[in-house]
DNA sequence: ATACAAACTCAAGTTAACTTGAGGTCAAGC
DNA sequence: GCTTGACCTCAAGTTAACTTGAGTTTGTAT
C-alpha cells in the first residue's frame, strides 16, 4: 500500500498543509507514520477527505463529521442516524431550491420593486410556512 | 402601519433579542424608532428576517446578505449577481442531493463495510469528479 | 560535507456570528 | 410615587475552523 506525502494530499485535494495538520490534531484524520519529521498518509485518506468535503458542504461541523468515521477511518454510523441526517439534508435541499428559484425569478422580474411582485410575495409565504413546520 | 416590539419579533421568528440587536448593530436590519429605550420595528422586518434566515441556510454570510438589501430594506441586487448566486446554489443543491442519496443508500446497504459496497464507491468517484470541475 | 527546500512544532492570532454579564432606564400597574 | 419587569448599553467572552509566524529538523541533491 503506497503512502502519500502531505504535499501529494495537498495537490490532490486543494487543501492547505495547515488544514491537514489541523484535521489530524483534532483527530479527523490520522497519519500512518513519519518519514523523518514528515507525515505519511494512507491513500484511503483521500477518500476520507472527499467525504469530509462533502459533509462540510452539507453543513455538518467537523465534530459531527468526525463522528461519522470509526476508529479505522471507515465510514460508520447507525442506520437511524443516517436517515435522520438524510432527512435534514432533504429539508435543506428544499430550502435551497426555493431560494434558487426566488433568485432566478427576481433576476427576471419586471416589477419595479421585488416586493410588488406577487410571485415573490408568494415565495416568501412559502418560506414562512415552511419554517414554522 | 403597526409597529412591533422586539418581543413580538422574538416570538414570531424564534431569534433571540441579542441576535436582533446584533443584526441591527451590523446594519442588517433597522429599527424604526424607540418607545422609551425600546426598539420599534416595522412589520416589514419580519419579511426581511425570513429572507435572512433563508440566505443563511443557503450558506451566505451576513455580510453577503446585507448586500442583498437596498437602503430601504427592499431586496436589491444586480441581475448578474443574482444569476451567479443561483448557479452557486444549484451546484450546492447537487452536492447535497448526492450526499443525501449516499446516506440513504448506506443506511440500507447490506455490504459488511461501506467501502466494500460498489455503489458507495461509485458515489465517491462522482463526488471527486464533481469537485475537480 | 553542505546547503536547501520542505516539513515540522507550538503558541498566538483571525473571522464570523453571536452570547453573556454587569449595571442602567423607563412605562405601566398598584 | 414606587416597584417591577422588560429593555437597554457596552465591553468582554465564546466557538469553530483555520492561519500565521518564528524558530527547528531533516532527506535529498551537489
PDB file of C-alpha atoms (C1' of nucleotides) in Angstrom:
ATOM      1  CA  UNK A   1       0.000   0.000   0.000  1.00  0.00           C
ATOM      2  CA  UNK A   2       1.581   3.237  -1.186  1.00  0.00           C
ATOM      3  CA  UNK A   3       1.993   6.058   1.244  1.00  0.00           C
ATOM      4  CA  UNK A   4       1.348   9.681   0.446  1.00  0.00           C
ATOM      5  CA  UNK A   5       3.328  12.701   1.412  1.00  0.00           C
ATOM      6  CA  UNK A   6       1.429  15.698   2.699  1.00  0.00           C
ATOM      7  CA  UNK A   7       2.282  17.573  -0.485  1.00  0.00           C
ATOM      8  CA  UNK A   8       0.556  14.939  -2.594  1.00  0.00           C
ATOM      9  CA  UNK A   9      -2.546  15.248  -0.497  1.00  0.00           C
ATOM     10  CA  UNK A  10      -2.385  18.991  -0.833  1.00  0.00           C
ATOM     11  CA  UNK A  11      -2.099  18.701  -4.561  1.00  0.00           C
ATOM     12  CA  UNK A  12      -4.947  16.273  -4.954  1.00  0.00           C
ATOM     13  CA  UNK A  13      -7.370  17.923  -2.583  1.00  0.00           C
ATOM     14  CA  UNK A  14      -6.539  21.591  -2.794  1.00  0.00           C
ATOM     15  CA  UNK A  15      -6.421  21.761   0.993  1.00  0.00           C
ATOM     16  CA  UNK A  16      -3.612  23.589   2.741  1.00  0.00           C
ATOM     17  CA  UNK A  17      -0.978  21.741   4.735  1.00  0.00           C
ATOM     18  CA  UNK A  18      -2.021  23.655   7.822  1.00  0.00           C
ATOM     19  CA  UNK A  19      -5.553  22.400   7.345  1.00  0.00           C
ATOM     20  CA  UNK A  20      -4.406  18.812   7.145  1.00  0.00           C
ATOM     21  CA  UNK A  21      -2.289  19.184  10.260  1.00  0.00           C
ATOM     22  CA  UNK A  22      -5.281  20.731  11.963  1.00  0.00           C
ATOM     23  CA  UNK A  23      -7.517  17.870  10.887  1.00  0.00           C
ATOM     24  CA  UNK A  24      -5.047  15.431  12.299  1.00  0.00           C
ATOM     25  CA  UNK A  25      -4.767  17.393  15.510  1.00  0.00           C
ATOM     26  CA  UNK A  26      -8.498  17.169  16.102  1.00  0.00           C
ATOM     27  CA  UNK A  27      -8.497  13.506  15.203  1.00  0.00           C
ATOM     28  CA  UNK A  28     -10.448  13.810  11.992  1.00  0.00           C
ATOM     29  CA  UNK A  29      -7.766  12.043  10.007  1.00  0.00           C
ATOM     30  CA  UNK A  30      -4.713  10.073  11.019  1.00  0.00           C
ATOM     31  CA  UNK A  31      -1.272   9.894   9.511  1.00  0.00           C
ATOM     32  CA  UNK A  32       0.085   6.432   9.218  1.00  0.00           C
ATOM     33  CA  UNK A  33       3.654   7.223  10.275  1.00  0.00           C
ATOM     34  CA  UNK A  34       6.558   9.530   9.651  1.00  0.00           C
ATOM     35  CA  UNK A  35       9.425   9.762   7.261  1.00  0.00           C
ATOM     36  CA  UNK A  36      11.790  11.819   9.360  1.00  0.00           C
ATOM     37  CA  UNK A  37       9.508  14.559  10.543  1.00  0.00           C
ATOM     38  CA  UNK A  38       7.180  14.219   7.631  1.00  0.00           C
ATOM     39  CA  UNK A  39       3.754  12.761   7.926  1.00  0.00           C
ATOM     40  CA  UNK A  40       2.828   9.843   5.720  1.00  0.00           C
ATOM     41  CA  UNK A  41      -0.765   9.264   4.792  1.00  0.00           C
ATOM     42  CA  UNK A  42      -2.578   6.200   3.569  1.00  0.00           C
ATOM     43  CA  UNK A  43      -4.259   6.543   0.156  1.00  0.00           C
ATOM     44  CA  UNK A  44      -7.537   5.909   1.897  1.00  0.00           C
ATOM     45  CA  UNK A  45      -7.163   9.325   3.445  1.00  0.00           C
ATOM     46  CA  UNK A  46      -8.040  10.871   0.118  1.00  0.00           C
ATOM     47  CA  UNK A  47     -11.416   9.173   0.231  1.00  0.00           C
ATOM     48  CA  UNK A  48     -11.922  10.362   3.760  1.00  0.00           C
ATOM     49  CA  UNK A  49     -11.146  13.895   2.715  1.00  0.00           C
ATOM     50  CA  UNK A  50     -13.693  13.617  -0.082  1.00  0.00           C
ATOM     51  CA  UNK A  51     -16.330  12.642   2.414  1.00  0.00           C
ATOM     52  CA  UNK A  52     -15.247  15.394   4.750  1.00  0.00           C
ATOM     53  CA  UNK A  53     -15.542  17.981   1.997  1.00  0.00           C
ATOM     54  CA  UNK A  54     -18.937  16.640   1.087  1.00  0.00           C
ATOM     55  CA  UNK A  55     -20.081  16.689   4.677  1.00  0.00           C
ATOM     56  CA  UNK A  56     -18.864  20.229   5.124  1.00  0.00           C
ATOM     57  CA  UNK A  57     -20.684  21.449   2.072  1.00  0.00           C
ATOM     58  CA  UNK A  58     -23.738  19.787   3.530  1.00  0.00           C
ATOM     59  CA  UNK A  59     -23.389  21.946   6.588  1.00  0.00           C
ATOM     60  CA  UNK A  60     -22.052  19.415   9.064  1.00  0.00           C
ATOM     61  CA  UNK A  61     -19.489  20.528  11.591  1.00  0.00           C
ATOM     62  CA  UNK A  62     -16.096  18.847  11.720  1.00  0.00           C
ATOM     63  CA  UNK A  63     -17.144  17.378  15.022  1.00  0.00           C
ATOM     64  CA  UNK A  64     -20.195  15.793  13.514  1.00  0.00           C
ATOM     65  CA  UNK A  65     -18.201  14.533  10.598  1.00  0.00           C
ATOM     66  CA  UNK A  66     -15.627  13.038  12.929  1.00  0.00           C
ATOM     67  CA  UNK A  67     -18.460  11.077  14.479  1.00  0.00           C
ATOM     68  CA  UNK A  68     -19.217   9.528  11.103  1.00  0.00           C
ATOM     69  CA  UNK A  69     -15.970   7.607  10.957  1.00  0.00           C
ATOM     70  CA  UNK A  70     -14.989   4.603  13.003  1.00  0.00           C
ATOM     71  CA  UNK A  71     -11.657   4.085  14.676  1.00  0.00           C
ATOM     72  CA  UNK A  72     -10.351   2.595  11.449  1.00  0.00           C
ATOM     73  CA  UNK A  73     -11.311   5.587   9.372  1.00  0.00           C
ATOM     74  CA  UNK A  74     -14.104   3.696   7.679  1.00  0.00           C
ATOM     75  CA  UNK A  75     -17.482   5.431   7.470  1.00  0.00           C
ATOM     76  CA  UNK A  76     -19.558   4.201  10.352  1.00  0.00           C
ATOM     77  CA  UNK A  77     -22.958   5.316  11.551  1.00  0.00           C
ATOM     78  CA  UNK A  78     -26.108   3.724  12.891  1.00  0.00           C
ATOM     79  CA  UNK A  79     -28.790   3.474  10.224  1.00  0.00           C
ATOM     80  CA  UNK A  80     -31.279   5.650  12.033  1.00  0.00           C
ATOM     81  CA  UNK A  81     -28.810   8.486  12.359  1.00  0.00           C
ATOM     82  CA  UNK A  82     -28.080   8.244   8.686  1.00  0.00           C
ATOM     83  CA  UNK A  83     -31.736   8.503   7.806  1.00  0.00           C
ATOM     84  CA  UNK A  84     -32.235  11.433  10.118  1.00  0.00           C
ATOM     85  CA  UNK A  85     -29.321  13.209   8.526  1.00  0.00           C
ATOM     86  CA  UNK A  86     -30.642  12.458   5.069  1.00  0.00           C
ATOM     87  CA  UNK A  87     -33.983  13.919   6.074  1.00  0.00           C
ATOM     88  CA  UNK A  88     -32.254  17.054   7.331  1.00  0.00           C
ATOM     89  CA  UNK A  89     -30.442  17.308   4.067  1.00  0.00           C
ATOM     90  CA  UNK A  90     -33.616  16.966   2.058  1.00  0.00           C
ATOM     91  CA  UNK A  91     -35.101  19.756   4.076  1.00  0.00           C
ATOM     92  CA  UNK A  92     -32.110  21.908   3.352  1.00  0.00           C
ATOM     93  CA  UNK A  93     -32.247  20.992  -0.317  1.00  0.00           C
ATOM     94  CA  UNK A  94     -35.820  22.134  -0.385  1.00  0.00           C
ATOM     95  CA  UNK A  95     -34.809  25.440   1.177  1.00  0.00           C
ATOM     96  CA  UNK A  96     -32.056  25.986  -1.302  1.00  0.00           C
ATOM     97  CA  UNK A  97     -34.286  25.134  -4.217  1.00  0.00           C
ATOM     98  CA  UNK A  98     -36.790  27.716  -3.081  1.00  0.00           C
ATOM     99  CA  UNK A  99     -34.059  30.277  -2.751  1.00  0.00           C
ATOM    100  CA  UNK A 100     -32.532  29.481  -6.112  1.00  0.00           C
ATOM    101  CA  UNK A 101     -35.910  29.826  -7.785  1.00  0.00           C
ATOM    102  CA  UNK A 102     -36.543  33.045  -5.935  1.00  0.00           C
ATOM    103  CA  UNK A 103     -33.239  34.489  -7.069  1.00  0.00           C
ATOM    104  CA  UNK A 104     -33.786  33.487 -10.678  1.00  0.00           C
ATOM    105  CA  UNK A 105     -37.231  34.901 -10.623  1.00  0.00           C
ATOM    106  CA  UNK A 106     -36.113  38.148  -9.118  1.00  0.00           C
ATOM    107  CA  UNK A 107     -33.419  38.432 -11.734  1.00  0.00           C
ATOM    108  CA  UNK A 108     -36.022  38.366 -14.482  1.00  0.00           C
ATOM    109  CA  UNK A 109     -38.926  40.049 -12.780  1.00  0.00           C
ATOM    110  CA  UNK A 110     -40.137  43.221 -14.430  1.00  0.00           C
ATOM    111  CA  UNK A 111     -41.879  44.557 -11.325  1.00  0.00           C
ATOM    112  CA  UNK A 112     -40.378  47.881 -10.241  1.00  0.00           C
ATOM    113  CA  UNK A 113     -39.617  46.615  -6.761  1.00  0.00           C
ATOM    114  CA  UNK A 114     -39.451  42.964  -5.747  1.00  0.00           C
ATOM    115  CA  UNK A 115     -41.976  43.346  -3.001  1.00  0.00           C
ATOM    116  CA  UNK A 116     -44.558  44.410  -5.545  1.00  0.00           C
ATOM    117  CA  UNK A 117     -44.201  41.173  -7.431  1.00  0.00           C
ATOM    118  CA  UNK A 118     -46.901  38.684  -6.475  1.00  0.00           C
ATOM    119  CA  UNK A 119     -44.701  35.728  -7.276  1.00  0.00           C
ATOM    120  CA  UNK A 120     -42.033  36.949  -4.916  1.00  0.00           C
ATOM    121  CA  UNK A 121     -44.556  37.500  -2.183  1.00  0.00           C
ATOM    122  CA  UNK A 122     -45.826  34.003  -2.672  1.00  0.00           C
ATOM    123  CA  UNK A 123     -42.312  32.639  -2.300  1.00  0.00           C
ATOM    124  CA  UNK A 124     -41.946  34.468   0.951  1.00  0.00           C
ATOM    125  CA  UNK A 125     -45.166  32.991   2.227  1.00  0.00           C
ATOM    126  CA  UNK A 126     -43.977  29.534   1.281  1.00  0.00           C
ATOM    127  CA  UNK A 127     -40.720  30.080   3.149  1.00  0.00           C
ATOM    128  CA  UNK A 128     -42.590  31.254   6.178  1.00  0.00           C
ATOM    129  CA  UNK A 129     -44.979  28.329   6.241  1.00  0.00           C
ATOM    130  CA  UNK A 130     -42.085  26.002   5.763  1.00  0.00           C
ATOM    131  CA  UNK A 131     -40.006  27.475   8.536  1.00  0.00           C
ATOM    132  CA  UNK A 132     -42.824  27.153  11.029  1.00  0.00           C
ATOM    133  CA  UNK A 133     -43.224  23.439  10.496  1.00  0.00           C
TER     134      UNK A 133
ATOM    135  CA  UNK B   1     -48.593  50.808   9.857  1.00  0.00           C
ATOM    136  CA  UNK B   2     -48.339  48.862  13.116  1.00  0.00           C
ATOM    137  CA  UNK B   3     -45.039  48.769  14.915  1.00  0.00           C
ATOM    138  CA  UNK B   4     -43.596  45.701  16.558  1.00  0.00           C
ATOM    139  CA  UNK B   5     -41.859  45.373  19.847  1.00  0.00           C
ATOM    140  CA  UNK B   6     -38.695  43.320  19.973  1.00  0.00           C
ATOM    141  CA  UNK B   7     -40.515  40.666  21.958  1.00  0.00           C
ATOM    142  CA  UNK B   8     -43.044  40.198  19.177  1.00  0.00           C
ATOM    143  CA  UNK B   9     -40.268  39.709  16.693  1.00  0.00           C
ATOM    144  CA  UNK B  10     -38.634  37.243  19.014  1.00  0.00           C
ATOM    145  CA  UNK B  11     -41.861  35.335  19.339  1.00  0.00           C
ATOM    146  CA  UNK B  12     -42.560  35.198  15.631  1.00  0.00           C
ATOM    147  CA  UNK B  13     -39.063  34.358  14.456  1.00  0.00           C
ATOM    148  CA  UNK B  14     -37.569  32.355  17.284  1.00  0.00           C
ATOM    149  CA  UNK B  15     -34.486  34.570  17.223  1.00  0.00           C
ATOM    150  CA  UNK B  16     -33.006  35.874  20.432  1.00  0.00           C
ATOM    151  CA  UNK B  17     -33.198  39.535  21.377  1.00  0.00           C
ATOM    152  CA  UNK B  18     -29.415  39.678  21.424  1.00  0.00           C
ATOM    153  CA  UNK B  19     -29.364  38.414  17.860  1.00  0.00           C
ATOM    154  CA  UNK B  20     -31.746  41.108  16.723  1.00  0.00           C
ATOM    155  CA  UNK B  21     -29.718  43.795  18.435  1.00  0.00           C
ATOM    156  CA  UNK B  22     -26.636  42.364  16.788  1.00  0.00           C
ATOM    157  CA  UNK B  23     -28.304  42.384  13.383  1.00  0.00           C
ATOM    158  CA  UNK B  24     -29.207  45.989  13.892  1.00  0.00           C
ATOM    159  CA  UNK B  25     -25.701  46.832  15.028  1.00  0.00           C
ATOM    160  CA  UNK B  26     -24.193  45.475  11.837  1.00  0.00           C
ATOM    161  CA  UNK B  27     -26.817  47.235   9.774  1.00  0.00           C
ATOM    162  CA  UNK B  28     -28.623  44.144   8.587  1.00  0.00           C
ATOM    163  CA  UNK B  29     -31.959  45.384   9.879  1.00  0.00           C
ATOM    164  CA  UNK B  30     -33.118  48.754  11.137  1.00  0.00           C
ATOM    165  CA  UNK B  31     -35.443  49.690  13.940  1.00  0.00           C
ATOM    166  CA  UNK B  32     -37.919  52.357  13.034  1.00  0.00           C
ATOM    167  CA  UNK B  33     -37.734  54.275  16.309  1.00  0.00           C
ATOM    168  CA  UNK B  34     -37.936  53.918  20.054  1.00  0.00           C
ATOM    169  CA  UNK B  35     -40.575  53.803  22.719  1.00  0.00           C
ATOM    170  CA  UNK B  36     -38.543  54.994  25.642  1.00  0.00           C
ATOM    171  CA  UNK B  37     -35.478  52.825  25.263  1.00  0.00           C
ATOM    172  CA  UNK B  38     -37.277  50.094  23.433  1.00  0.00           C
ATOM    173  CA  UNK B  39     -36.755  49.447  19.784  1.00  0.00           C
ATOM    174  CA  UNK B  40     -39.757  49.506  17.498  1.00  0.00           C
ATOM    175  CA  UNK B  41     -39.701  47.503  14.310  1.00  0.00           C
ATOM    176  CA  UNK B  42     -41.725  47.782  11.138  1.00  0.00           C
ATOM    177  CA  UNK B  43     -43.751  44.690  10.203  1.00  0.00           C
ATOM    178  CA  UNK B  44     -41.681  44.513   7.041  1.00  0.00           C
ATOM    179  CA  UNK B  45     -38.791  43.473   9.229  1.00  0.00           C
ATOM    180  CA  UNK B  46     -40.365  40.065   9.632  1.00  0.00           C
ATOM    181  CA  UNK B  47     -40.139  39.532   5.899  1.00  0.00           C
ATOM    182  CA  UNK B  48     -36.538  40.657   5.950  1.00  0.00           C
ATOM    183  CA  UNK B  49     -35.772  38.196   8.682  1.00  0.00           C
ATOM    184  CA  UNK B  50     -37.365  35.420   6.639  1.00  0.00           C
ATOM    185  CA  UNK B  51     -35.067  36.235   3.767  1.00  0.00           C
ATOM    186  CA  UNK B  52     -32.108  36.443   6.092  1.00  0.00           C
ATOM    187  CA  UNK B  53     -32.856  33.011   7.511  1.00  0.00           C
ATOM    188  CA  UNK B  54     -33.222  31.633   4.032  1.00  0.00           C
ATOM    189  CA  UNK B  55     -29.983  33.189   2.921  1.00  0.00           C
ATOM    190  CA  UNK B  56     -28.190  31.819   5.915  1.00  0.00           C
ATOM    191  CA  UNK B  57     -29.428  28.326   5.320  1.00  0.00           C
ATOM    192  CA  UNK B  58     -28.171  28.741   1.781  1.00  0.00           C
ATOM    193  CA  UNK B  59     -24.720  29.388   3.132  1.00  0.00           C
ATOM    194  CA  UNK B  60     -24.477  33.126   2.606  1.00  0.00           C
ATOM    195  CA  UNK B  61     -22.674  35.208   5.190  1.00  0.00           C
ATOM    196  CA  UNK B  62     -24.482  38.013   6.955  1.00  0.00           C
ATOM    197  CA  UNK B  63     -22.278  40.397   5.058  1.00  0.00           C
ATOM    198  CA  UNK B  64     -23.351  38.992   1.753  1.00  0.00           C
ATOM    199  CA  UNK B  65     -26.958  39.021   2.810  1.00  0.00           C
ATOM    200  CA  UNK B  66     -26.669  42.624   3.899  1.00  0.00           C
ATOM    201  CA  UNK B  67     -25.546  43.412   0.373  1.00  0.00           C
ATOM    202  CA  UNK B  68     -28.785  41.987  -0.952  1.00  0.00           C
ATOM    203  CA  UNK B  69     -30.911  44.710   0.605  1.00  0.00           C
ATOM    204  CA  UNK B  70     -31.116  48.308  -0.506  1.00  0.00           C
ATOM    205  CA  UNK B  71     -31.050  51.291   1.792  1.00  0.00           C
ATOM    206  CA  UNK B  72     -34.818  50.964   2.176  1.00  0.00           C
ATOM    207  CA  UNK B  73     -34.630  47.342   3.282  1.00  0.00           C
ATOM    208  CA  UNK B  74     -36.072  46.137  -0.006  1.00  0.00           C
ATOM    209  CA  UNK B  75     -34.288  43.264  -1.734  1.00  0.00           C
ATOM    210  CA  UNK B  76     -31.936  44.743  -4.276  1.00  0.00           C
ATOM    211  CA  UNK B  77     -29.279  43.126  -6.421  1.00  0.00           C
ATOM    212  CA  UNK B  78     -27.939  43.423  -9.943  1.00  0.00           C
ATOM    213  CA  UNK B  79     -29.341  40.686 -12.170  1.00  0.00           C
ATOM    214  CA  UNK B  80     -25.999  39.133 -12.987  1.00  0.00           C
ATOM    215  CA  UNK B  81     -25.120  38.735  -9.338  1.00  0.00           C
ATOM    216  CA  UNK B  82     -28.445  37.069  -8.726  1.00  0.00           C
ATOM    217  CA  UNK B  83     -27.874  34.593 -11.509  1.00  0.00           C
ATOM    218  CA  UNK B  84     -24.392  33.815 -10.316  1.00  0.00           C
ATOM    219  CA  UNK B  85     -25.712  33.207  -6.854  1.00  0.00           C
ATOM    220  CA  UNK B  86     -28.462  30.984  -8.190  1.00  0.00           C
ATOM    221  CA  UNK B  87     -25.874  28.982 -10.109  1.00  0.00           C
ATOM    222  CA  UNK B  88     -23.824  28.560  -6.945  1.00  0.00           C
ATOM    223  CA  UNK B  89     -26.900  27.381  -5.161  1.00  0.00           C
ATOM    224  CA  UNK B  90     -27.725  24.841  -7.832  1.00  0.00           C
ATOM    225  CA  UNK B  91     -24.238  23.482  -7.520  1.00  0.00           C
ATOM    226  CA  UNK B  92     -24.664  23.187  -3.795  1.00  0.00           C
ATOM    227  CA  UNK B  93     -28.064  21.558  -4.248  1.00  0.00           C
ATOM    228  CA  UNK B  94     -26.444  18.991  -6.455  1.00  0.00           C
ATOM    229  CA  UNK B  95     -23.838  18.292  -3.790  1.00  0.00           C
ATOM    230  CA  UNK B  96     -26.408  17.876  -1.116  1.00  0.00           C
ATOM    231  CA  UNK B  97     -28.503  15.609  -3.258  1.00  0.00           C
ATOM    232  CA  UNK B  98     -25.545  13.343  -3.824  1.00  0.00           C
ATOM    233  CA  UNK B  99     -24.861  13.263  -0.126  1.00  0.00           C
ATOM    234  CA  UNK B 100     -28.461  12.583   0.808  1.00  0.00           C
ATOM    235  CA  UNK B 101     -28.607   9.697  -1.620  1.00  0.00           C
ATOM    236  CA  UNK B 102     -25.326   8.381  -0.341  1.00  0.00           C
ATOM    237  CA  UNK B 103     -26.555   8.454   3.217  1.00  0.00           C
ATOM    238  CA  UNK B 104     -29.810   6.729   2.391  1.00  0.00           C
ATOM    239  CA  UNK B 105     -28.013   4.121   0.421  1.00  0.00           C
ATOM    240  CA  UNK B 106     -25.506   3.479   3.127  1.00  0.00           C
ATOM    241  CA  UNK B 107     -28.315   3.152   5.627  1.00  0.00           C
ATOM    242  CA  UNK B 108     -29.803   0.284   3.621  1.00  0.00           C
ATOM    243  CA  UNK B 109     -26.686  -1.278   2.219  1.00  0.00           C
ATOM    244  CA  UNK B 110     -26.100  -4.894   3.181  1.00  0.00           C
ATOM    245  CA  UNK B 111     -22.356  -4.834   2.487  1.00  0.00           C
ATOM    246  CA  UNK B 112     -20.379  -5.533   5.654  1.00  0.00           C
ATOM    247  CA  UNK B 113     -18.371  -2.334   5.371  1.00  0.00           C
ATOM    248  CA  UNK B 114     -19.372   0.667   3.294  1.00  0.00           C
ATOM    249  CA  UNK B 115     -16.152   0.767   1.399  1.00  0.00           C
ATOM    250  CA  UNK B 116     -16.875  -2.690   0.036  1.00  0.00           C
ATOM    251  CA  UNK B 117     -20.113  -1.554  -1.496  1.00  0.00           C
ATOM    252  CA  UNK B 118     -19.698  -0.779  -5.189  1.00  0.00           C
ATOM    253  CA  UNK B 119     -22.483   1.768  -5.145  1.00  0.00           C
ATOM    254  CA  UNK B 120     -20.799   3.687  -2.362  1.00  0.00           C
ATOM    255  CA  UNK B 121     -17.524   3.650  -4.207  1.00  0.00           C
ATOM    256  CA  UNK B 122     -19.241   4.976  -7.273  1.00  0.00           C
ATOM    257  CA  UNK B 123     -20.712   7.825  -5.271  1.00  0.00           C
ATOM    258  CA  UNK B 124     -17.295   8.749  -4.053  1.00  0.00           C
ATOM    259  CA  UNK B 125     -15.975   8.789  -7.575  1.00  0.00           C
ATOM    260  CA  UNK B 126     -18.835  11.025  -8.620  1.00  0.00           C
ATOM    261  CA  UNK B 127     -18.079  13.398  -5.792  1.00  0.00           C
ATOM    262  CA  UNK B 128     -14.473  13.508  -6.763  1.00  0.00           C
ATOM    263  CA  UNK B 129     -15.127  14.186 -10.422  1.00  0.00           C
ATOM    264  CA  UNK B 130     -17.572  16.852  -9.455  1.00  0.00           C
ATOM    265  CA  UNK B 131     -15.227  18.599  -7.061  1.00  0.00           C
ATOM    266  CA  UNK B 132     -12.483  18.810  -9.659  1.00  0.00           C
ATOM    267  CA  UNK B 133     -14.597  20.655 -12.187  1.00  0.00           C
TER     268      UNK B 133
ATOM    269  C1'  DA C   1      30.142  17.881   3.988  1.00  0.00           C
ATOM    270  C1'  DT C   2      26.943  21.383   2.966  1.00  0.00           C
ATOM    271  C1'  DA C   3      23.132  23.634   1.512  1.00  0.00           C
ATOM    272  C1'  DC C   4      18.344  23.985   0.900  1.00  0.00           C
ATOM    273  C1'  DA C   5      13.636  23.199   0.268  1.00  0.00           C
ATOM    274  C1'  DA C   6      10.035  21.249   2.507  1.00  0.00           C
ATOM    275  C1'  DA C   7       8.237  19.659   6.730  1.00  0.00           C
ATOM    276  C1'  DC C   8       7.733  20.266  11.416  1.00  0.00           C
ATOM    277  C1'  DT C   9       6.092  22.345  16.299  1.00  0.00           C
ATOM    278  C1'  DC C  10       3.732  25.338  19.250  1.00  0.00           C
ATOM    279  C1'  DA C  11       1.673  29.383  20.613  1.00  0.00           C
ATOM    280  C1'  DA C  12      -0.870  33.057  19.242  1.00  0.00           C
ATOM    281  C1'  DG C  13      -3.843  35.458  16.039  1.00  0.00           C
ATOM    282  C1'  DT C  14      -8.161  35.788  12.998  1.00  0.00           C
ATOM    283  C1'  DT C  15     -13.048  35.943  11.484  1.00  0.00           C
ATOM    284  C1'  DA C  16     -17.905  35.285  11.827  1.00  0.00           C
ATOM    285  C1'  DA C  17     -21.708  35.279  14.461  1.00  0.00           C
ATOM    286  C1'  DC C  18     -23.332  35.559  18.404  1.00  0.00           C
ATOM    287  C1'  DT C  19     -23.814  35.354  23.800  1.00  0.00           C
ATOM    288  C1'  DT C  20     -23.074  36.875  28.456  1.00  0.00           C
ATOM    289  C1'  DG C  21     -22.989  39.910  32.238  1.00  0.00           C
ATOM    290  C1'  DA C  22     -22.962  43.916  34.911  1.00  0.00           C
ATOM    291  C1'  DG C  23     -25.193  47.815  35.692  1.00  0.00           C
ATOM    292  C1'  DG C  24     -28.635  51.481  33.948  1.00  0.00           C
ATOM    293  C1'  DT C  25     -33.512  53.135  32.334  1.00  0.00           C
ATOM    294  C1'  DC C  26     -38.192  53.581  31.800  1.00  0.00           C
ATOM    295  C1'  DA C  27     -43.550  52.788  31.215  1.00  0.00           C
ATOM    296  C1'  DA C  28     -47.188  50.782  33.389  1.00  0.00           C
ATOM    297  C1'  DG C  29     -49.683  48.882  37.191  1.00  0.00           C
ATOM    298  C1'  DC C  30     -50.738  49.209  42.013  1.00  0.00           C
TER     299       DC C  30
ATOM    300  C1'  DG D   1     -44.743  57.688  43.914  1.00  0.00           C
ATOM    301  C1'  DC D   2     -42.822  53.260  43.895  1.00  0.00           C
ATOM    302  C1'  DT D   3     -41.864  48.885  42.237  1.00  0.00           C
ATOM    303  C1'  DT D   4     -41.123  45.792  38.700  1.00  0.00           C
ATOM    304  C1'  DG D   5     -40.130  43.594  34.539  1.00  0.00           C
ATOM    305  C1'  DA D   6     -38.839  44.206  30.067  1.00  0.00           C
ATOM    306  C1'  DC D   7     -35.389  46.649  27.609  1.00  0.00           C
ATOM    307  C1'  DC D   8     -31.306  48.908  27.188  1.00  0.00           C
ATOM    308  C1'  DT D   9     -25.782  49.657  26.558  1.00  0.00           C
ATOM    309  C1'  DC D  10     -21.146  48.386  26.206  1.00  0.00           C
ATOM    310  C1'  DA D  11     -17.307  45.617  26.808  1.00  0.00           C
ATOM    311  C1'  DA D  12     -15.717  41.235  27.001  1.00  0.00           C
ATOM    312  C1'  DG D  13     -16.126  36.315  26.223  1.00  0.00           C
ATOM    313  C1'  DT D  14     -17.105  32.118  23.170  1.00  0.00           C
ATOM    314  C1'  DT D  15     -16.857  28.633  19.432  1.00  0.00           C
ATOM    315  C1'  DA D  16     -15.487  26.771  15.094  1.00  0.00           C
ATOM    316  C1'  DA D  17     -12.232  26.350  11.835  1.00  0.00           C
ATOM    317  C1'  DC D  18      -8.389  27.640  10.410  1.00  0.00           C
ATOM    318  C1'  DT D  19      -3.984  30.657   9.504  1.00  0.00           C
ATOM    319  C1'  DT D  20       0.346  32.805  10.641  1.00  0.00           C
ATOM    320  C1'  DG D  21       4.888  33.132  12.219  1.00  0.00           C
ATOM    321  C1'  DA D  22       9.086  32.204  14.395  1.00  0.00           C
ATOM    322  C1'  DG D  23      12.310  29.068  15.095  1.00  0.00           C
ATOM    323  C1'  DT D  24      13.731  23.842  14.251  1.00  0.00           C
ATOM    324  C1'  DT D  25      14.704  19.483  11.770  1.00  0.00           C
ATOM    325  C1'  DT D  26      15.540  16.609   8.089  1.00  0.00           C
ATOM    326  C1'  DG D  27      16.059  13.852   3.434  1.00  0.00           C
ATOM    327  C1'  DT D  28      17.988  14.673  -0.927  1.00  0.00           C
ATOM    328  C1'  DA D  29      20.929  16.986  -4.294  1.00  0.00           C
ATOM    329  C1'  DT D  30      25.534  18.997  -5.218  1.00  0.00           C
TER     330       DT D  30
END
